[in-house]
Amino acid sequence: METWISILKKQWHIIVFTVCFLCVCGIFEARMSPKMYTSRALIQIKADTSSLLDKKVFPGGNEQTFYTSQMILLEDPHLAWEVIQREGLYTDGEMLSDLQESFLEESQSPFQSLIYYIRSLPFMLTDYSGNERYPKEGTAQDNDAYEQINEERKKKPYTEKYARFLDVERYGSPDTDIVAVSFTTGDPVLSFLLAAAHSDAFMDRAMKTEFASSESSRNFLGKKVEELKERLAANQKEVNALRIRSGDILVGDKETLATREMGNLQSSYGKEREARISLEMAYTALETRDNSVFMNNPTIRQAEQDLLTAESVRNQLLSSLTREHPRFKEAEATVLSARNYLENIKKEIKERTLSDVLIAKAREEKARDALQKKREEYETNSNTVGPKIAFLEREIEINGGILSRLQEKLQTLQMAYHMPISYMRVVQRAEFPFYYSSPNEMNIIVLWTCAGFLFGIFFACVREYFDRQYLWSREDVETVTNLSVLADIPLEDSNNELIVGNGFQSPASEAIKGFAAYILQKIDPPGSILFASVEPAAGKTFLLANLAHALLLQEKRIAFISADLHHPRCGEILGFNEQGKGLSDILMQESMPVKDCLGEMDTIRFFFIPCGTYVHDASSLLACSRMVELLRCLRDKFEYVLIDAPPLLLSDWHVLARQTDYVFPVVRSGRITNADFENLVRSLAHMKIKVPGILLNGTDGTKSLYSAKYDYNDFERNNMRNET
């Protein structure tokens, strides 16, 4: 918890900026988003599981699969095209009606338009070949393909836009049988018109399919009823003839075991016959209904949808590629495979139903053979006609029961032919939308604001992660090491690098003066001072030059050595020439003592030794005994000896550090990592060098409450104003 609080305290400006920016984006999105109106119609879809065709036309089907198939039919592109043509939304002319303009208008928010443009950019950059996109006039097949492509090109923009407006989903609970058909457009009249027309077109199509199924079933059952009536009449005629020939023999209470067995066989034969009739009716419906019954099968609907998709992809490729192109051939093969798969499924259903019919016929023939065999045995073993009469009467009774049931079902189908569909109905018709359904401006703004907060937290964590890899503040430095920060020098905007004692005060100059006061009070005895830094441009030369100026203001005698023989800058800051003779010349001139090279220094308060002539092996030169003697002479004559050395990465610094009394590491805020600083401190400890403290350079001075509210230059401005 404390970690999160510290992140919020340090990176709060990033979070606030991100939240404000995305909140403004949300307000812009809410204001610029077009108002959309939704009209909805409710349709109840329920399967009639008691019908004769339910399990035979729909093998393995149930109410759920039937419901799913009707949901697919509601989103059929052919149904959409039928509604578009019926309502006059399609036109080839330039003059458009208000409804046509509303239908073709793109209602998108600015961000949705940007996303749509980004998604369509790869297609816009596609390099089309120079071949002919469409077939020229030639064979009849090419002309038909050309007409089909043009027809699909006309339909595609309308059906795609229609599908974007349409939304089909369950209404209420997941187990409900009510479907909500909704249309959302920028025109309330168009939404109401499409919702009402789509539900009506779907009901019309479903009613035509049901009526076609009822008509074929009525014809089949009518034929079977007539056959049963003829058979009953023949049996009754035979019974009457036997009664006349036998002198009207009664067999009621005199029924034998053989006649009872024959009665059971006759009953079994009647059941198998009834099953065969039902299966033949299902197969006849498949053959005579022009395949309309397949529309209730979800597998076939899915196969048809895959075929339409494959044909659409093929036509789209044909609009930009030739028939010999590999991609077009692959699309053509996909269409052929989908068409073969659809035909195989239809053929499989027909073959399965035909197989059931053949099995039922075989079972019926088996029962009939058993009955015939038993009848022959009875007639052989009995010389009476009573059992035969009883058998015929039993057959008349069974066939009469079958006839009554078939007549009842035939009457039901005849009634359904003149009545509305029982398993589909419009529960609630579409209503005119008086108020827009989207956008929800408050939800959009809240969503964007929450997204801004989450992104702000993410960016703050990323910034905090990278910040923790570097040293930024006094707390960061003191966390890594047990050394204290002696001075916190803010960034200086002035072009003049010598900021101490130039007539204008600043936070940086005051911090350097404070460090000079620390040296005067704590560094005892005075001696040589060296600044250390890991990376270049840490500001050690700048701090050392201003420290020298601050000590001079305290009337101390200072000796300054420019020992950075690779990149000297002290003379540029202090105003001295680095090109003449200097340190390297003194160390190389072994014939003359060091004191003689330095000359008279008793009356000089500031003694500057430039770097001198450039040498290749600077570390060997600085490690000589004359350098030790030079430092000893300067300590005897001056209170403080300030040495400007190269960065820690060069060996020159290690040589000078062993010859110096005090070393102050200089850390540039945000420039040095924790690992590099730990290596610096570890290196100083290994060399057993005395380190009183650390200097932190380049911090953000605006974060200091003191520097932000106190203007150092008020006193100088007041003096200048009074003098003027």
XYZ file of C-alpha atoms in Angstrom:
724
model
C 0.000 0.000 0.000
C 2.830 2.381 0.824
C 4.392 1.680 -2.579
C 1.202 2.707 -4.383
C 0.912 5.843 -2.264
C 4.491 6.805 -3.111
C 3.830 6.215 -6.826
C 0.726 8.433 -6.669
C 2.672 11.160 -4.891
C 5.524 11.125 -7.412
C 3.631 10.514 -10.659
C 0.296 12.193 -9.906
C 0.754 14.675 -12.759
C 0.903 11.825 -15.312
C -2.314 10.299 -13.945
C -4.111 13.657 -13.888
C -3.000 14.487 -17.426
C -4.069 11.073 -18.779
C -7.449 11.222 -17.025
C -8.123 14.757 -18.256
C -7.032 13.959 -21.807
C -9.163 10.825 -22.125
C -12.082 12.543 -20.373
C -11.940 15.269 -23.039
C -11.803 12.522 -25.679
C -14.874 10.932 -24.092
C -16.767 14.233 -24.122
C -15.787 14.730 -27.753
C -16.889 11.176 -28.582
C -20.217 11.623 -26.768
C -20.942 14.972 -28.426
C -19.885 13.962 -31.921
C -21.445 10.481 -31.949
C -24.613 10.345 -34.085
C -27.896 9.648 -32.326
C -29.166 6.148 -33.084
C -32.799 5.013 -32.817
C -33.796 1.391 -32.118
C -37.084 -0.284 -33.028
C -37.754 -3.849 -31.886
C -40.226 -6.609 -32.731
C -40.705 -9.802 -30.659
C -41.344 -13.168 -32.385
C -42.203 -16.418 -30.600
C -40.638 -19.527 -32.173
C -41.824 -22.903 -30.876
C -41.385 -26.328 -32.539
C -44.444 -28.572 -33.141
C -43.017 -31.851 -31.769
C -46.332 -33.732 -32.150
C -46.362 -33.565 -35.977
C -45.621 -36.595 -38.134
C -42.695 -34.937 -39.886
C -40.822 -33.670 -36.827
C -38.422 -36.564 -36.190
C -38.204 -37.814 -39.776
C -37.374 -34.605 -41.630
C -35.269 -33.343 -38.716
C -33.255 -36.471 -37.656
C -31.920 -36.108 -34.131
C -33.554 -32.695 -33.903
C -35.382 -31.144 -30.968
C -36.933 -27.825 -30.027
C -33.512 -26.250 -29.392
C -32.090 -27.146 -32.825
C -35.289 -25.980 -34.495
C -35.052 -22.693 -32.569
C -31.404 -22.259 -33.665
C -32.296 -22.898 -37.308
C -34.984 -20.213 -37.211
C -32.513 -17.779 -35.605
C -30.205 -18.375 -38.592
C -33.088 -17.802 -41.007
C -33.809 -14.435 -39.376
C -30.333 -13.233 -40.462
C -30.537 -14.686 -43.974
C -29.106 -12.241 -46.606
C -31.821 -13.312 -49.063
C -34.476 -12.247 -46.553
C -32.657 -8.908 -46.144
C -32.592 -8.366 -49.916
C -36.300 -9.204 -50.105
C -37.093 -6.520 -47.481
C -34.832 -3.973 -49.221
C -36.624 -4.453 -52.530
C -40.075 -4.541 -50.944
C -39.555 -1.244 -49.091
C -37.907 0.506 -52.065
C -34.512 1.053 -50.426
C -32.623 -0.043 -53.552
C -32.280 2.358 -56.466
C -30.140 2.688 -59.589
C -30.871 6.378 -60.140
C -29.089 9.447 -58.839
C -32.126 10.907 -57.086
C -32.543 9.364 -53.648
C -35.494 9.573 -51.319
C -35.121 10.513 -47.654
C -35.326 6.876 -46.541
C -32.753 5.808 -49.117
C -30.374 8.546 -47.988
C -30.865 7.517 -44.347
C -30.218 3.881 -45.261
C -27.031 4.613 -47.216
C -25.677 7.236 -44.797
C -22.754 6.183 -42.588
C -23.644 6.949 -38.954
C -20.330 6.649 -37.148
C -18.560 8.580 -34.443
C -15.132 10.124 -35.202
C -13.292 7.327 -33.372
C -15.362 4.640 -35.123
C -14.570 6.254 -38.474
C -10.867 6.288 -37.590
C -10.938 2.594 -36.643
C -12.851 1.747 -39.842
C -10.292 3.682 -41.927
C -7.369 1.887 -40.259
C -8.977 -1.512 -40.863
C -9.664 -0.738 -44.530
C -6.193 0.730 -45.162
C -4.583 -2.640 -46.172
C -7.311 -3.168 -48.763
C -6.857 0.377 -50.085
C -3.110 -0.199 -50.511
C -3.564 -3.527 -52.330
C -1.646 -3.616 -55.623
C -4.178 -4.759 -58.207
C -2.865 -6.383 -61.379
C -3.533 -4.989 -64.832
C -5.539 -8.017 -65.990
C -9.210 -7.863 -66.901
C -11.371 -7.971 -63.776
C -14.525 -9.250 -65.462
C -15.004 -11.696 -68.330
C -15.692 -10.228 -71.739
C -18.557 -11.247 -73.927
C -18.130 -14.815 -75.077
C -19.825 -18.046 -74.175
C -23.160 -18.255 -72.443
C -21.407 -19.415 -69.294
C -19.222 -16.279 -69.236
C -22.236 -14.048 -69.816
C -24.124 -15.731 -66.976
C -21.125 -15.323 -64.698
C -20.851 -11.657 -65.675
C -24.522 -11.061 -64.881
C -24.215 -12.947 -61.616
C -21.189 -10.878 -60.586
C -22.998 -7.625 -61.364
C -26.031 -8.805 -59.423
C -23.918 -9.713 -56.407
C -22.077 -6.386 -56.611
C -25.393 -4.553 -56.475
C -26.666 -6.576 -53.532
C -23.515 -6.646 -51.409
C -23.376 -3.001 -50.127
C -27.073 -3.074 -49.259
C -27.096 -6.469 -47.541
C -23.931 -5.669 -45.577
C -25.351 -2.370 -44.319
C -28.650 -4.136 -43.571
C -26.773 -6.738 -41.505
C -25.018 -3.973 -39.521
C -28.384 -2.454 -38.632
C -29.931 -5.846 -37.699
C -29.599 -7.462 -34.274
C -31.207 -10.865 -33.522
C -30.999 -12.190 -29.960
C -32.978 -14.030 -27.318
C -35.338 -11.852 -25.365
C -35.065 -12.285 -21.610
C -33.703 -15.555 -20.191
C -31.415 -17.873 -22.212
C -34.128 -20.596 -22.283
C -36.868 -18.405 -23.714
C -38.514 -19.121 -27.079
C -38.987 -15.417 -27.882
C -36.608 -13.692 -30.298
C -36.019 -9.930 -30.375
C -35.468 -8.508 -33.878
C -34.009 -4.991 -33.512
C -32.909 -2.376 -36.024
C -30.700 0.551 -34.988
C -30.227 3.409 -37.467
C -29.830 7.158 -37.413
C -33.403 7.664 -38.700
C -36.312 6.650 -36.406
C -38.632 6.186 -39.385
C -36.161 3.838 -41.071
C -35.663 1.797 -37.873
C -39.420 1.384 -37.417
C -39.952 0.501 -41.078
C -37.200 -2.144 -41.172
C -38.222 -3.792 -37.887
C -41.849 -4.128 -38.988
C -41.025 -5.263 -42.542
C -38.401 -7.805 -41.462
C -40.712 -9.590 -39.010
C -43.552 -9.645 -41.574
C -41.273 -11.026 -44.310
C -39.995 -13.751 -42.002
C -43.534 -14.780 -41.034
C -44.592 -14.847 -44.701
C -41.679 -17.089 -45.629
C -42.320 -19.441 -42.690
C -46.034 -19.628 -43.542
C -45.305 -20.575 -47.175
C -42.971 -23.352 -46.043
C -45.535 -24.742 -43.574
C -48.363 -24.653 -46.094
C -46.242 -26.501 -48.682
C -45.480 -29.178 -46.085
C -49.171 -29.478 -45.085
C -50.330 -29.827 -48.699
C -47.956 -32.727 -49.515
C -48.870 -34.479 -46.264
C -52.612 -34.123 -47.000
C -52.228 -35.660 -50.464
C -50.251 -38.629 -49.132
C -52.647 -39.311 -46.257
C -55.655 -38.999 -48.572
C -54.330 -41.791 -50.788
C -53.667 -44.079 -47.816
C -57.156 -43.462 -46.411
C -58.730 -44.451 -49.724
C -56.622 -47.647 -49.856
C -57.677 -48.622 -46.323
C -61.331 -48.019 -47.151
C -61.086 -50.308 -50.192
C -59.345 -53.010 -48.141
C -61.978 -52.814 -45.393
C -64.735 -53.131 -47.966
C -63.071 -56.227 -49.492
C -62.623 -57.858 -46.073
C -66.215 -57.195 -45.128
C -67.390 -58.679 -48.433
C -65.288 -61.835 -47.839
C -66.645 -62.217 -44.287
C -70.200 -61.980 -45.542
C -69.500 -64.639 -48.188
C -67.990 -67.014 -45.611
C -70.932 -66.557 -43.284
C -73.364 -67.371 -46.074
C -71.345 -70.425 -47.155
C -70.953 -71.771 -43.571
C -74.478 -71.117 -42.522
C -73.585 -68.113 -40.317
C -71.123 -69.861 -37.866
C -70.591 -67.956 -34.615
C -67.043 -67.877 -33.252
C -67.324 -65.362 -30.369
C -66.910 -67.582 -27.283
C -65.473 -70.502 -29.180
C -62.158 -68.800 -30.017
C -59.239 -71.241 -29.950
C -55.586 -70.775 -29.114
C -54.639 -70.734 -32.794
C -57.067 -67.916 -33.562
C -55.657 -65.946 -30.603
C -52.088 -66.331 -31.908
C -53.221 -65.251 -35.326
C -54.860 -62.214 -33.750
C -51.567 -61.219 -32.077
C -49.702 -61.662 -35.344
C -52.329 -59.574 -37.095
C -51.915 -56.805 -34.476
C -48.112 -56.823 -34.932
C -48.556 -56.698 -38.688
C -50.893 -53.716 -38.346
C -48.357 -51.770 -36.223
C -45.530 -52.393 -38.696
C -47.774 -51.313 -41.529
C -48.715 -48.096 -39.759
C -45.023 -47.340 -39.133
C -44.231 -47.931 -42.815
C -47.016 -45.591 -43.900
C -45.683 -42.827 -41.637
C -42.136 -43.232 -42.978
C -43.333 -43.314 -46.587
C -45.249 -40.111 -45.958
C -42.046 -38.478 -44.657
C -40.056 -39.663 -47.678
C -42.801 -38.533 -50.060
C -42.718 -35.097 -48.429
C -38.969 -34.932 -49.099
C -39.456 -35.828 -52.770
C -42.549 -33.719 -53.570
C -41.976 -30.482 -51.601
C -39.198 -29.164 -53.804
C -36.728 -29.518 -50.866
C -38.404 -26.750 -48.820
C -38.387 -29.022 -45.773
C -34.596 -28.809 -45.628
C -34.900 -25.207 -44.372
C -35.601 -26.507 -40.843
C -32.329 -28.426 -40.641
C -29.544 -26.342 -38.931
C -26.762 -28.412 -40.515
C -28.080 -27.685 -43.999
C -28.643 -24.028 -43.119
C -25.048 -23.747 -41.937
C -23.806 -25.507 -45.100
C -25.878 -23.113 -47.246
C -24.467 -20.151 -45.323
C -20.905 -21.474 -45.897
C -21.712 -21.892 -49.607
C -23.012 -18.309 -49.827
C -19.888 -17.038 -48.047
C -17.592 -19.012 -50.378
C -19.474 -17.745 -53.444
C -19.261 -14.173 -52.127
C -15.485 -14.500 -51.638
C -15.143 -16.015 -55.120
C -17.168 -13.200 -56.700
C -15.155 -10.606 -54.832
C -11.917 -12.166 -56.087
C -13.342 -12.334 -59.604
C -13.927 -8.590 -59.454
C -10.173 -8.014 -59.086
C -8.519 -11.170 -60.441
C -8.749 -13.408 -63.509
C -10.046 -16.950 -63.547
C -6.517 -18.309 -64.020
C -5.260 -16.647 -60.837
C -4.295 -19.188 -58.098
C -6.361 -17.391 -55.464
C -9.443 -17.467 -57.711
C -8.935 -21.170 -58.466
C -8.615 -21.840 -54.760
C -11.840 -19.889 -54.102
C -13.563 -21.790 -56.948
C -12.443 -25.089 -55.383
C -13.812 -23.924 -52.015
C -17.207 -23.138 -53.616
C -17.289 -26.547 -55.309
C -16.376 -28.275 -52.040
C -19.105 -26.376 -50.129
C -21.698 -27.191 -52.834
C -20.727 -30.896 -52.808
C -20.888 -30.928 -49.011
C -24.413 -29.429 -49.095
C -25.592 -31.934 -51.701
C -24.060 -34.794 -49.720
C -25.938 -33.728 -46.562
C -29.244 -33.536 -48.452
C -28.529 -36.865 -50.075
C -27.647 -38.346 -46.685
C -30.982 -37.239 -45.163
C -32.883 -38.676 -48.123
C -30.915 -41.915 -47.979
C -31.447 -42.162 -44.210
C -35.187 -41.676 -44.581
C -35.297 -44.128 -47.498
C -33.329 -46.625 -45.407
C -35.909 -46.285 -42.623
C -38.670 -46.907 -45.176
C -36.925 -50.024 -46.488
C -36.397 -51.332 -42.968
C -40.065 -50.736 -42.151
C -41.110 -52.540 -45.340
C -38.876 -55.475 -44.466
C -40.358 -55.661 -40.982
C -43.861 -55.431 -42.436
C -43.124 -58.215 -44.912
C -41.685 -60.317 -42.116
C -44.837 -59.845 -40.019
C -47.020 -60.554 -43.039
C -45.071 -63.737 -43.840
C -45.421 -64.914 -40.249
C -49.130 -64.174 -40.357
C -49.525 -65.930 -43.712
C -47.631 -68.945 -42.457
C -49.768 -69.124 -39.347
C -52.923 -68.749 -41.500
C -51.862 -71.613 -43.790
C -51.159 -73.800 -40.791
C -54.579 -73.000 -39.341
C -56.424 -73.659 -42.602
C -54.543 -76.959 -43.026
C -55.281 -78.169 -39.506
C -58.866 -76.971 -39.335
C -61.779 -77.741 -41.622
C -63.971 -75.032 -40.153
C -64.302 -71.470 -41.474
C -64.952 -69.937 -38.078
C -61.349 -69.059 -37.341
C -60.981 -67.510 -40.791
C -64.038 -65.386 -40.210
C -62.660 -64.343 -36.808
C -59.356 -63.469 -38.440
C -61.051 -61.342 -41.075
C -63.114 -59.570 -38.432
C -59.954 -58.923 -36.409
C -58.271 -57.486 -39.503
C -61.303 -55.299 -40.141
C -61.133 -54.025 -36.549
C -57.418 -53.178 -36.736
C -57.652 -51.522 -40.141
C -60.652 -49.565 -38.922
C -58.588 -48.198 -36.013
C -55.763 -47.231 -38.361
C -58.244 -45.571 -40.701
C -59.795 -43.522 -37.903
C -56.394 -42.242 -36.716
C -55.276 -41.340 -40.237
C -58.560 -39.552 -40.896
C -58.087 -37.553 -37.682
C -54.581 -36.473 -38.726
C -55.799 -35.648 -42.223
C -58.516 -33.446 -40.729
C -55.877 -31.677 -38.582
C -53.736 -30.942 -41.660
C -56.753 -29.664 -43.581
C -57.579 -27.290 -40.720
C -53.948 -26.103 -40.452
C -53.932 -25.269 -44.164
C -56.546 -22.571 -43.603
C -55.251 -21.306 -40.219
C -52.235 -19.147 -39.196
C -49.006 -20.870 -38.145
C -49.346 -22.258 -34.633
C -45.656 -22.391 -33.605
C -44.617 -18.911 -34.821
C -46.285 -15.624 -34.063
C -45.415 -11.974 -33.573
C -45.721 -11.320 -29.841
C -45.017 -7.582 -30.071
C -44.974 -5.569 -33.260
C -42.369 -2.894 -33.892
C -43.015 0.468 -32.223
C -41.907 3.896 -33.398
C -38.805 5.066 -31.419
C -39.465 8.588 -30.142
C -36.177 8.801 -28.179
C -32.675 7.828 -29.276
C -31.169 4.692 -27.732
C -27.531 5.648 -28.159
C -25.128 7.166 -27.443
C -25.360 7.113 -23.642
C -23.255 10.214 -23.094
C -22.730 9.706 -19.379
C -21.623 6.090 -19.843
C -19.200 7.081 -22.604
C -17.634 9.838 -20.499
C -17.387 7.575 -17.435
C -15.879 4.785 -19.548
C -13.257 7.070 -21.086
C -12.485 8.562 -17.669
C -12.018 5.108 -16.133
C -9.836 4.148 -19.085
C -7.825 7.322 -18.528
C -7.355 6.458 -14.859
C -6.212 2.923 -15.712
C -3.866 4.146 -18.437
C -2.588 6.831 -16.069
C -1.824 4.197 -13.425
C -0.093 2.105 -16.090
C 2.027 5.010 -17.368
C 2.820 6.053 -13.794
C 4.011 2.522 -12.967
C 6.133 2.427 -16.124
C 7.593 5.849 -15.344
C 8.223 4.834 -11.742
C 9.919 1.626 -12.880
C 12.337 3.499 -15.130
C 12.803 6.256 -12.553
C 13.869 3.717 -9.964
C 16.656 2.576 -12.246
C 18.221 6.040 -11.899
C 19.038 8.390 -9.043
C 16.832 11.463 -9.035
C 16.631 12.913 -5.546
C 18.412 13.109 -2.229
C 16.299 10.235 -0.898
C 17.311 7.977 -3.804
C 21.014 8.614 -3.217
C 20.847 8.122 0.537
C 18.863 4.898 0.040
C 21.639 3.331 -2.035
C 24.511 4.334 0.274
C 24.972 5.410 3.870
C 26.700 8.623 2.769
C 24.790 11.869 3.136
C 24.109 14.396 0.372
C 26.032 17.557 1.241
C 24.565 19.764 -1.506
C 21.515 19.585 -3.752
C 22.316 21.830 -6.744
C 19.310 22.641 -8.987
C 19.505 23.162 -12.734
C 20.721 26.597 -13.769
C 19.129 28.382 -16.735
C 21.882 30.996 -17.038
C 24.275 30.842 -20.004
C 27.143 31.918 -17.740
C 28.678 28.855 -16.055
C 30.349 30.914 -13.333
C 27.254 31.689 -11.260
C 28.776 32.409 -7.839
C 29.499 36.093 -7.228
C 28.215 37.399 -10.575
C 25.814 39.879 -8.968
C 22.690 37.729 -9.256
C 21.710 35.061 -6.814
C 20.016 31.777 -7.709
C 19.179 28.473 -5.959
C 22.201 26.825 -7.576
C 24.640 29.534 -6.459
C 23.241 29.456 -2.914
C 23.616 25.662 -2.809
C 27.275 25.944 -3.876
C 27.881 28.631 -1.246
C 26.357 26.326 1.332
C 28.720 23.540 0.274
C 31.654 25.964 0.549
C 30.555 26.812 4.087
C 30.479 23.076 4.886
C 34.065 22.713 3.653
C 35.214 25.662 5.758
C 33.573 24.248 8.880
C 33.978 20.473 8.540
C 37.086 19.877 6.418
C 39.870 20.066 8.961
C 42.689 20.200 8.252
C 42.328 21.774 4.805
C 43.918 19.930 1.934
C 43.482 18.793 -1.633
C 39.937 18.171 -2.935
C 38.927 16.010 -5.910
C 35.475 15.556 -7.469
C 34.530 12.109 -8.855
C 31.887 11.181 -11.434
C 31.072 8.012 -13.360
C 29.780 9.505 -16.596
C 30.864 12.620 -18.519
C 28.797 15.821 -18.289
C 27.992 15.207 -14.624
C 28.918 18.839 -13.855
C 32.002 18.271 -11.681
C 34.117 20.893 -13.513
C 31.253 23.404 -13.233
C 30.879 22.731 -9.495
C 34.626 22.811 -8.852
C 35.057 26.184 -10.605
C 32.162 27.745 -8.697
C 33.418 26.210 -5.434
C 36.779 27.901 -6.042
C 35.012 31.213 -6.579
C 32.929 30.721 -3.412
C 36.060 29.999 -1.330
C 37.734 33.095 -2.798
C 34.779 35.153 -1.619
C 35.593 33.850 1.875
C 39.156 35.193 1.431
C 40.807 31.798 1.257
C 43.962 31.060 -0.719
C 43.158 28.590 -3.493
C 45.266 26.544 -5.905
C 43.426 25.104 -8.905
C 44.919 22.299 -11.020
C 43.392 21.417 -14.399
C 44.350 17.712 -14.361
C 41.887 16.564 -17.041
C 44.506 16.220 -19.765
C 42.002 14.688 -22.203
C 39.236 17.300 -22.189
C 40.175 20.434 -20.195
C 37.388 22.961 -19.516
C 38.438 24.791 -16.351
C 40.193 27.573 -18.207
C 37.099 28.210 -20.322
C 34.925 28.631 -17.205
C 37.445 30.600 -15.123
C 38.669 32.739 -18.024
C 42.220 31.327 -18.362
C 44.105 30.085 -21.404
C 44.633 26.307 -21.484
C 46.881 26.346 -24.571
C 50.100 27.499 -22.882
C 52.485 25.619 -20.642
C 50.989 23.908 -17.652
C 50.783 20.704 -15.603
C 52.108 18.301 -18.233
C 55.083 20.575 -18.934
C 55.934 20.851 -15.211
C 55.821 17.060 -14.795
C 57.914 16.382 -17.907
C 60.604 19.042 -17.127
C 62.624 16.845 -14.757
C 65.758 19.016 -15.025
C 64.154 21.857 -13.037
C 62.799 21.454 -9.486
C 59.056 21.776 -8.992
C 59.417 24.858 -6.789
C 61.353 26.669 -9.473
C 58.714 25.773 -12.037
C 55.959 27.231 -9.847
C 57.755 30.484 -9.086
C 56.819 32.951 -6.342
C 53.391 32.183 -4.795
C 53.449 33.860 -1.372
C 51.326 36.888 -2.347
C 48.926 35.103 -4.729
C 45.398 34.262 -3.497
C 44.364 32.186 -6.531
C 46.911 30.101 -8.391
C 45.743 28.328 -11.582
C 47.749 25.585 -13.295
C 46.400 24.756 -16.787
C 46.660 21.281 -18.293
C 49.554 22.134 -20.573
C 50.811 20.271 -23.607
C 48.797 17.246 -24.707
C 50.371 13.864 -23.880
C 49.320 10.333 -24.891
C 50.124 8.480 -21.658
C 48.532 10.841 -19.145
C 48.096 8.276 -16.349
C 51.812 7.409 -16.268
C 52.696 11.079 -16.223
C 50.330 11.816 -13.320
C 51.679 8.841 -11.344
C 55.244 10.185 -11.276
C 56.941 11.509 -8.125
C 56.934 15.082 -9.414
C 53.103 15.102 -9.157
C 53.340 14.122 -5.483
C 55.914 16.841 -4.922
C 53.728 19.372 -6.766
C 50.750 18.662 -4.510
C 52.949 18.899 -1.399
C 54.283 22.293 -2.468
C 50.799 23.613 -3.183
C 49.493 22.383 0.206
C 52.288 24.293 1.929
C 51.457 27.547 0.140
C 47.641 27.409 -0.153
C 44.790 26.458 2.142
C 42.843 24.428 -0.438
C 44.030 22.650 -3.555
C 41.198 21.906 -6.019
C 41.886 19.268 -8.684
C 39.781 18.831 -11.824
C 40.126 15.173 -12.914
C 38.614 13.111 -15.764
C 35.673 10.731 -15.147
C 36.025 7.551 -13.114
C 36.211 5.350 -16.225
C 39.708 6.648 -17.049
C 42.775 5.473 -15.152
C 43.937 9.081 -14.623
C 41.297 9.546 -11.952
C 42.484 6.544 -9.903
C 46.030 7.889 -9.924
C 44.906 11.327 -8.731
C 42.489 9.910 -6.146
C 45.306 8.110 -4.306
C 47.231 11.411 -4.064
C 44.266 13.488 -2.824
C 43.089 14.138 0.732
C 39.302 14.348 0.118
C 37.080 12.977 -2.672
C 33.490 14.125 -3.280
C 31.409 11.997 -5.715
C 29.239 14.103 -8.047
C 25.909 12.519 -9.112
C 23.881 14.020 -11.974
C 20.151 13.657 -11.296
C 18.546 11.158 -13.686
C 21.833 10.365 -15.462
C 23.377 7.595 -13.353
C 21.832 4.238 -12.529
C 21.743 2.658 -9.112
C 24.185 -0.036 -10.228
C 26.750 2.471 -11.536
C 26.537 4.525 -8.364
C 26.975 1.434 -6.194
C 30.063 0.521 -8.231
C 31.419 4.055 -7.688
C 30.935 3.886 -3.911
C 32.359 0.341 -3.806
C 35.417 1.470 -5.786
C 36.069 4.378 -3.417
C 35.733 2.103 -0.399
C 38.105 -0.428 -1.945
C 40.706 2.311 -2.544
C 40.267 3.456 1.111
C 39.696 7.037 0.042
C 38.150 9.495 2.474
C 34.663 10.486 1.207
C 32.932 13.098 3.440
C 29.722 13.183 1.368
C 28.036 13.355 -2.031
C 27.035 16.222 -4.326
C 23.712 15.886 -6.217
C 23.719 18.068 -9.324
C 20.995 18.965 -11.834
C 17.897 18.477 -9.680
C 14.524 20.058 -10.405
C 14.593 23.323 -8.527
C 10.882 23.996 -9.115
C 9.998 21.220 -6.663
C 11.640 23.128 -3.852
C 9.026 25.052 -1.924
C 11.697 27.485 -0.776
C 12.983 28.317 -4.246
C 9.499 28.453 -5.716
C 8.185 31.034 -3.251
C 11.323 33.071 -2.595
C 12.832 35.248 -5.311
C 16.579 35.583 -4.743
C 16.867 38.567 -7.033
C 14.331 40.828 -5.291
C 17.098 42.574 -3.383
C 19.180 43.238 -6.545
C 16.124 44.472 -8.444
C 15.238 46.857 -5.615
C 18.803 48.227 -5.593
C 18.788 48.716 -9.370
C 15.369 50.406 -9.152
C 16.606 52.783 -6.408
C 19.772 53.617 -8.371
C 17.691 54.358 -11.454
